[in-house]
Amino acid sequence: MKVRVLAAAVLAFAVASAAARAADPRYPDWPCTQAKVPEISLAAVWAGPPLGDAETKWKDDAKISALVAKLSARKTPLEAAEKSVKEFLAASGSDKATNAKLLFAGLFDTLNAQRSQVMSGLERVSRKQRDAADKIREETLELQALQGATPRDDAKVEALSNELIWKTRIFEDRHKVVRFVCEVPTAIDQRLFALGRVIQQEME
């Protein structure tokens, strides 16, 4: 009974994965219900002046680079990040416009890279989950055959049952993690948009 109940999670994953592939065949490994957007568009998050050479030069400024790392970290609360942006630009004096563009360019690069890393990880786990689902289904059929065999080998039945329960629980745990991590790209989008808005407001 336990094996049949736990294996339902595997079937649910298989159905969800098939639905995701049907929804957008361009990304067959994408496991999330949220649509996959490979990169954030600059135009979607920045309505300020053209960034120009700031897109490459922000890395050359140690102070900007350090601040970008702090603001990009998910452990930094968004409210604290917005406050840091305001304080930094308020203290920039005549360099305010330049620093604002450098700061946003750094955030745009860094947060886009974070998104790509998270999304690649999600797709790797999705492929592993599909392989695991196939294996569990195979072993479930094998278990059913063992249970119906005459004479029945109870030791083999128990061993395979325990193995299936263990594998399916690992599968379920991974599935829960995937659902949680699927929210991360959206959170990164929101952080970049919010910080970009603060930077633009401070430039005005």
PDB file of C-alpha atoms in Angstrom:
ATOM      1  CA  MET A   1       0.000   0.000   0.000  1.00  0.00           C
ATOM      2  CA  LYS A   2       2.787   2.421   0.918  1.00  0.00           C
ATOM      3  CA  VAL A   3       4.514   1.838  -2.400  1.00  0.00           C
ATOM      4  CA  ARG A   4       1.331   2.528  -4.379  1.00  0.00           C
ATOM      5  CA  VAL A   5       0.619   5.708  -2.414  1.00  0.00           C
ATOM      6  CA  LEU A   6       4.151   7.057  -2.699  1.00  0.00           C
ATOM      7  CA  ALA A   7       4.405   6.144  -6.387  1.00  0.00           C
ATOM      8  CA  ALA A   8       1.461   8.490  -7.035  1.00  0.00           C
ATOM      9  CA  ALA A   9       3.944  11.361  -6.635  1.00  0.00           C
ATOM     10  CA  VAL A  10       5.962   9.924  -9.501  1.00  0.00           C
ATOM     11  CA  LEU A  11       2.916   9.756 -11.745  1.00  0.00           C
ATOM     12  CA  ALA A  12       1.956  13.323 -10.772  1.00  0.00           C
ATOM     13  CA  PHE A  13       5.419  14.526 -11.723  1.00  0.00           C
ATOM     14  CA  ALA A  14       5.254  12.709 -15.057  1.00  0.00           C
ATOM     15  CA  VAL A  15       1.904  14.340 -15.855  1.00  0.00           C
ATOM     16  CA  ALA A  16       3.150  17.795 -14.785  1.00  0.00           C
ATOM     17  CA  SER A  17       6.321  17.421 -16.837  1.00  0.00           C
ATOM     18  CA  ALA A  18       4.354  16.385 -19.905  1.00  0.00           C
ATOM     19  CA  ALA A  19       2.037  19.375 -19.461  1.00  0.00           C
ATOM     20  CA  ALA A  20       5.018  21.734 -19.148  1.00  0.00           C
ATOM     21  CA  ARG A  21       6.576  20.333 -22.322  1.00  0.00           C
ATOM     22  CA  ALA A  22       3.272  20.654 -24.150  1.00  0.00           C
ATOM     23  CA  ALA A  23       2.893  24.248 -22.941  1.00  0.00           C
ATOM     24  CA  ASP A  24       6.269  25.332 -24.342  1.00  0.00           C
ATOM     25  CA  PRO A  25       8.138  22.733 -26.416  1.00  0.00           C
ATOM     26  CA  ARG A  26      11.128  25.092 -26.700  1.00  0.00           C
ATOM     27  CA  TYR A  27      12.088  24.239 -23.120  1.00  0.00           C
ATOM     28  CA  PRO A  28      11.387  20.527 -22.598  1.00  0.00           C
ATOM     29  CA  ASP A  29      13.406  20.384 -19.358  1.00  0.00           C
ATOM     30  CA  TRP A  30      11.763  23.382 -17.700  1.00  0.00           C
ATOM     31  CA  PRO A  31       9.897  22.035 -14.621  1.00  0.00           C
ATOM     32  CA  CYS A  32       8.084  25.158 -13.412  1.00  0.00           C
ATOM     33  CA  THR A  33       4.520  26.310 -14.018  1.00  0.00           C
ATOM     34  CA  GLN A  34       5.924  29.818 -14.524  1.00  0.00           C
ATOM     35  CA  ALA A  35       6.841  30.519 -18.139  1.00  0.00           C
ATOM     36  CA  LYS A  36      10.562  30.336 -18.807  1.00  0.00           C
ATOM     37  CA  VAL A  37      12.071  33.700 -19.751  1.00  0.00           C
ATOM     38  CA  PRO A  38      15.777  32.973 -20.370  1.00  0.00           C
ATOM     39  CA  GLU A  39      16.977  36.539 -19.749  1.00  0.00           C
ATOM     40  CA  ILE A  40      15.630  39.765 -18.304  1.00  0.00           C
ATOM     41  CA  SER A  41      15.237  42.388 -21.002  1.00  0.00           C
ATOM     42  CA  LEU A  42      17.004  45.663 -20.231  1.00  0.00           C
ATOM     43  CA  ALA A  43      14.040  47.615 -21.615  1.00  0.00           C
ATOM     44  CA  ALA A  44      11.713  45.822 -19.184  1.00  0.00           C
ATOM     45  CA  VAL A  45      13.548  47.072 -16.082  1.00  0.00           C
ATOM     46  CA  TRP A  46      15.318  50.296 -17.113  1.00  0.00           C
ATOM     47  CA  ALA A  47      13.707  53.454 -18.444  1.00  0.00           C
ATOM     48  CA  GLY A  48      16.616  55.705 -17.546  1.00  0.00           C
ATOM     49  CA  PRO A  49      19.302  57.158 -19.833  1.00  0.00           C
ATOM     50  CA  PRO A  50      21.379  54.803 -22.032  1.00  0.00           C
ATOM     51  CA  LEU A  51      23.949  52.924 -19.959  1.00  0.00           C
ATOM     52  CA  GLY A  52      26.687  53.292 -22.572  1.00  0.00           C
ATOM     53  CA  ASP A  53      30.096  52.048 -21.442  1.00  0.00           C
ATOM     54  CA  ALA A  54      28.755  51.521 -17.913  1.00  0.00           C
ATOM     55  CA  GLU A  55      27.683  48.061 -19.096  1.00  0.00           C
ATOM     56  CA  THR A  56      31.335  46.977 -19.137  1.00  0.00           C
ATOM     57  CA  LYS A  57      33.073  49.502 -16.859  1.00  0.00           C
ATOM     58  CA  TRP A  58      31.144  48.841 -13.660  1.00  0.00           C
ATOM     59  CA  LYS A  59      33.456  45.914 -12.860  1.00  0.00           C
ATOM     60  CA  ASP A  60      36.457  48.272 -12.842  1.00  0.00           C
ATOM     61  CA  ASP A  61      35.072  50.220  -9.880  1.00  0.00           C
ATOM     62  CA  ALA A  62      35.799  48.323  -6.650  1.00  0.00           C
ATOM     63  CA  LYS A  63      33.239  50.275  -4.644  1.00  0.00           C
ATOM     64  CA  ILE A  64      30.486  49.695  -7.202  1.00  0.00           C
ATOM     65  CA  SER A  65      31.379  46.008  -7.497  1.00  0.00           C
ATOM     66  CA  ALA A  66      31.211  45.522  -3.730  1.00  0.00           C
ATOM     67  CA  LEU A  67      27.863  47.286  -3.517  1.00  0.00           C
ATOM     68  CA  VAL A  68      26.476  45.256  -6.431  1.00  0.00           C
ATOM     69  CA  ALA A  69      27.470  42.028  -4.659  1.00  0.00           C
ATOM     70  CA  LYS A  70      25.705  43.173  -1.472  1.00  0.00           C
ATOM     71  CA  LEU A  71      22.531  44.344  -3.234  1.00  0.00           C
ATOM     72  CA  SER A  72      22.316  41.216  -5.404  1.00  0.00           C
ATOM     73  CA  ALA A  73      22.513  38.797  -2.482  1.00  0.00           C
ATOM     74  CA  ARG A  74      19.110  37.292  -1.679  1.00  0.00           C
ATOM     75  CA  LYS A  75      20.029  37.370   2.013  1.00  0.00           C
ATOM     76  CA  THR A  76      19.988  41.196   1.813  1.00  0.00           C
ATOM     77  CA  PRO A  77      16.371  42.296   2.464  1.00  0.00           C
ATOM     78  CA  LEU A  78      15.001  44.371  -0.406  1.00  0.00           C
ATOM     79  CA  GLU A  79      14.156  47.277   1.892  1.00  0.00           C
ATOM     80  CA  ALA A  80      17.750  47.370   3.166  1.00  0.00           C
ATOM     81  CA  ALA A  81      19.043  47.163  -0.411  1.00  0.00           C
ATOM     82  CA  GLU A  82      16.891  50.113  -1.491  1.00  0.00           C
ATOM     83  CA  LYS A  83      18.147  52.132   1.476  1.00  0.00           C
ATOM     84  CA  SER A  84      21.765  51.356   0.544  1.00  0.00           C
ATOM     85  CA  VAL A  85      21.137  52.533  -3.025  1.00  0.00           C
ATOM     86  CA  LYS A  86      19.722  55.848  -1.804  1.00  0.00           C
ATOM     87  CA  GLU A  87      22.564  56.417   0.640  1.00  0.00           C
ATOM     88  CA  PHE A  88      25.222  55.603  -1.927  1.00  0.00           C
ATOM     89  CA  LEU A  89      23.799  57.869  -4.616  1.00  0.00           C
ATOM     90  CA  ALA A  90      23.099  60.687  -2.145  1.00  0.00           C
ATOM     91  CA  ALA A  91      26.804  60.650  -1.246  1.00  0.00           C
ATOM     92  CA  SER A  92      27.954  60.546  -4.886  1.00  0.00           C
ATOM     93  CA  GLY A  93      27.799  64.305  -5.478  1.00  0.00           C
ATOM     94  CA  SER A  94      28.588  65.281  -9.058  1.00  0.00           C
ATOM     95  CA  ASP A  95      29.237  61.628  -9.931  1.00  0.00           C
ATOM     96  CA  LYS A  96      25.645  60.670  -9.143  1.00  0.00           C
ATOM     97  CA  ALA A  97      24.478  60.059 -12.707  1.00  0.00           C
ATOM     98  CA  THR A  98      27.599  58.090 -13.611  1.00  0.00           C
ATOM     99  CA  ASN A  99      27.476  56.023 -10.434  1.00  0.00           C
ATOM    100  CA  ALA A 100      23.769  55.359 -10.924  1.00  0.00           C
ATOM    101  CA  LYS A 101      24.382  53.926 -14.389  1.00  0.00           C
ATOM    102  CA  LEU A 102      27.362  51.886 -13.217  1.00  0.00           C
ATOM    103  CA  LEU A 103      25.370  50.524 -10.290  1.00  0.00           C
ATOM    104  CA  PHE A 104      22.412  49.503 -12.401  1.00  0.00           C
ATOM    105  CA  ALA A 105      24.638  47.980 -15.074  1.00  0.00           C
ATOM    106  CA  GLY A 106      26.280  45.863 -12.381  1.00  0.00           C
ATOM    107  CA  LEU A 107      22.953  44.788 -10.925  1.00  0.00           C
ATOM    108  CA  PHE A 108      21.591  43.928 -14.357  1.00  0.00           C
ATOM    109  CA  ASP A 109      24.617  41.755 -15.217  1.00  0.00           C
ATOM    110  CA  THR A 110      24.813  40.067 -11.834  1.00  0.00           C
ATOM    111  CA  LEU A 111      21.128  39.325 -11.349  1.00  0.00           C
ATOM    112  CA  ASN A 112      20.754  38.046 -14.908  1.00  0.00           C
ATOM    113  CA  ALA A 113      23.681  35.685 -14.246  1.00  0.00           C
ATOM    114  CA  GLN A 114      22.031  34.534 -11.014  1.00  0.00           C
ATOM    115  CA  ARG A 115      18.815  33.783 -12.880  1.00  0.00           C
ATOM    116  CA  SER A 116      20.644  31.787 -15.535  1.00  0.00           C
ATOM    117  CA  GLN A 117      22.433  29.742 -12.883  1.00  0.00           C
ATOM    118  CA  VAL A 118      19.217  28.974 -11.005  1.00  0.00           C
ATOM    119  CA  MET A 119      17.344  28.080 -14.194  1.00  0.00           C
ATOM    120  CA  SER A 120      20.119  25.787 -15.417  1.00  0.00           C
ATOM    121  CA  GLY A 121      20.058  24.049 -12.041  1.00  0.00           C
ATOM    122  CA  LEU A 122      16.307  23.582 -12.238  1.00  0.00           C
ATOM    123  CA  GLU A 123      16.589  21.975 -15.660  1.00  0.00           C
ATOM    124  CA  ARG A 124      19.363  19.636 -14.467  1.00  0.00           C
ATOM    125  CA  VAL A 125      17.196  18.486 -11.555  1.00  0.00           C
ATOM    126  CA  SER A 126      14.229  18.101 -13.901  1.00  0.00           C
ATOM    127  CA  ARG A 127      16.217  15.694 -16.089  1.00  0.00           C
ATOM    128  CA  LYS A 128      17.291  13.710 -13.016  1.00  0.00           C
ATOM    129  CA  GLN A 129      13.702  13.572 -11.818  1.00  0.00           C
ATOM    130  CA  ARG A 130      12.513  12.195 -15.149  1.00  0.00           C
ATOM    131  CA  ASP A 131      15.180   9.485 -15.015  1.00  0.00           C
ATOM    132  CA  ALA A 132      14.221   8.701 -11.422  1.00  0.00           C
ATOM    133  CA  ALA A 133      10.533   8.511 -12.358  1.00  0.00           C
ATOM    134  CA  ASP A 134      11.301   6.047 -15.149  1.00  0.00           C
ATOM    135  CA  LYS A 135      13.358   3.896 -12.774  1.00  0.00           C
ATOM    136  CA  ILE A 136      10.650   3.910 -10.095  1.00  0.00           C
ATOM    137  CA  ARG A 137       7.995   2.925 -12.615  1.00  0.00           C
ATOM    138  CA  GLU A 138      10.183   0.039 -13.837  1.00  0.00           C
ATOM    139  CA  GLU A 139      10.794  -1.195 -10.297  1.00  0.00           C
ATOM    140  CA  THR A 140       7.094  -0.857  -9.436  1.00  0.00           C
ATOM    141  CA  LEU A 141       6.259  -3.228 -12.307  1.00  0.00           C
ATOM    142  CA  GLU A 142       9.018  -5.561 -11.136  1.00  0.00           C
ATOM    143  CA  LEU A 143       7.586  -5.509  -7.613  1.00  0.00           C
ATOM    144  CA  GLN A 144       4.104  -6.304  -8.894  1.00  0.00           C
ATOM    145  CA  ALA A 145       5.507  -9.287 -10.783  1.00  0.00           C
ATOM    146  CA  LEU A 146       7.312 -10.514  -7.656  1.00  0.00           C
ATOM    147  CA  GLN A 147       4.154 -10.136  -5.569  1.00  0.00           C
ATOM    148  CA  GLY A 148       2.183 -12.265  -8.030  1.00  0.00           C
ATOM    149  CA  ALA A 149       4.844 -14.917  -8.494  1.00  0.00           C
ATOM    150  CA  THR A 150       4.368 -18.509  -7.329  1.00  0.00           C
ATOM    151  CA  PRO A 151       6.165 -19.350  -5.166  1.00  0.00           C
ATOM    152  CA  ARG A 152       6.513 -15.831  -3.788  1.00  0.00           C
ATOM    153  CA  ASP A 153       9.927 -14.703  -2.531  1.00  0.00           C
ATOM    154  CA  ASP A 154       8.920 -12.557   0.467  1.00  0.00           C
ATOM    155  CA  ALA A 155      12.503 -11.469   1.149  1.00  0.00           C
ATOM    156  CA  LYS A 156      12.857 -10.025  -2.393  1.00  0.00           C
ATOM    157  CA  VAL A 157       9.412  -8.419  -2.182  1.00  0.00           C
ATOM    158  CA  GLU A 158      10.274  -6.711   1.094  1.00  0.00           C
ATOM    159  CA  ALA A 159      13.702  -5.564  -0.123  1.00  0.00           C
ATOM    160  CA  LEU A 160      12.331  -4.056  -3.335  1.00  0.00           C
ATOM    161  CA  SER A 161       9.385  -2.502  -1.473  1.00  0.00           C
ATOM    162  CA  ASN A 162      11.739  -0.766   0.958  1.00  0.00           C
ATOM    163  CA  GLU A 163      13.978   0.415  -1.878  1.00  0.00           C
ATOM    164  CA  LEU A 164      10.998   1.846  -3.758  1.00  0.00           C
ATOM    165  CA  ILE A 165       9.713   3.643  -0.675  1.00  0.00           C
ATOM    166  CA  TRP A 166      13.146   5.193  -0.136  1.00  0.00           C
ATOM    167  CA  LYS A 167      13.588   6.235  -3.782  1.00  0.00           C
ATOM    168  CA  THR A 168      10.088   7.694  -3.975  1.00  0.00           C
ATOM    169  CA  ARG A 169      10.580   9.745  -0.816  1.00  0.00           C
ATOM    170  CA  ILE A 170      13.800  11.172  -2.247  1.00  0.00           C
ATOM    171  CA  PHE A 171      11.862  11.923  -5.436  1.00  0.00           C
ATOM    172  CA  GLU A 172       9.127  13.713  -3.470  1.00  0.00           C
ATOM    173  CA  ASP A 173      11.654  15.745  -1.462  1.00  0.00           C
ATOM    174  CA  ARG A 174      13.369  16.886  -4.659  1.00  0.00           C
ATOM    175  CA  HIS A 175      10.011  17.782  -6.171  1.00  0.00           C
ATOM    176  CA  LYS A 176       9.202  20.018  -3.180  1.00  0.00           C
ATOM    177  CA  VAL A 177      12.571  21.744  -3.502  1.00  0.00           C
ATOM    178  CA  VAL A 178      11.984  22.322  -7.227  1.00  0.00           C
ATOM    179  CA  ARG A 179       8.608  23.964  -6.536  1.00  0.00           C
ATOM    180  CA  PHE A 180      10.285  26.286  -4.030  1.00  0.00           C
ATOM    181  CA  VAL A 181      13.218  27.140  -6.315  1.00  0.00           C
ATOM    182  CA  CYS A 182      10.817  27.846  -9.198  1.00  0.00           C
ATOM    183  CA  GLU A 183       9.915  31.054  -7.338  1.00  0.00           C
ATOM    184  CA  VAL A 184      13.513  32.303  -7.313  1.00  0.00           C
ATOM    185  CA  PRO A 185      13.757  33.666 -10.897  1.00  0.00           C
ATOM    186  CA  THR A 186      10.590  35.707 -10.311  1.00  0.00           C
ATOM    187  CA  ALA A 187      12.020  37.042  -7.027  1.00  0.00           C
ATOM    188  CA  ILE A 188      15.204  38.062  -8.868  1.00  0.00           C
ATOM    189  CA  ASP A 189      13.124  39.843 -11.528  1.00  0.00           C
ATOM    190  CA  GLN A 190      11.258  41.733  -8.816  1.00  0.00           C
ATOM    191  CA  ARG A 191      14.477  42.714  -7.033  1.00  0.00           C
ATOM    192  CA  LEU A 192      16.059  44.067 -10.218  1.00  0.00           C
ATOM    193  CA  PHE A 193      12.917  45.986 -11.154  1.00  0.00           C
ATOM    194  CA  ALA A 194      12.593  47.505  -7.655  1.00  0.00           C
ATOM    195  CA  LEU A 195      16.241  48.523  -7.408  1.00  0.00           C
ATOM    196  CA  GLY A 196      16.218  49.888 -10.947  1.00  0.00           C
ATOM    197  CA  ARG A 197      13.205  52.017 -10.082  1.00  0.00           C
ATOM    198  CA  VAL A 198      14.934  53.417  -6.966  1.00  0.00           C
ATOM    199  CA  ILE A 199      18.077  54.207  -8.957  1.00  0.00           C
ATOM    200  CA  GLN A 200      16.055  56.058 -11.616  1.00  0.00           C
ATOM    201  CA  GLN A 201      14.112  57.991  -8.996  1.00  0.00           C
ATOM    202  CA  GLU A 202      17.356  59.086  -7.331  1.00  0.00           C
ATOM    203  CA  MET A 203      18.682  60.314 -10.684  1.00  0.00           C
ATOM    204  CA  GLU A 204      15.721  62.624 -11.236  1.00  0.00           C
TER     205      GLU A 204
END
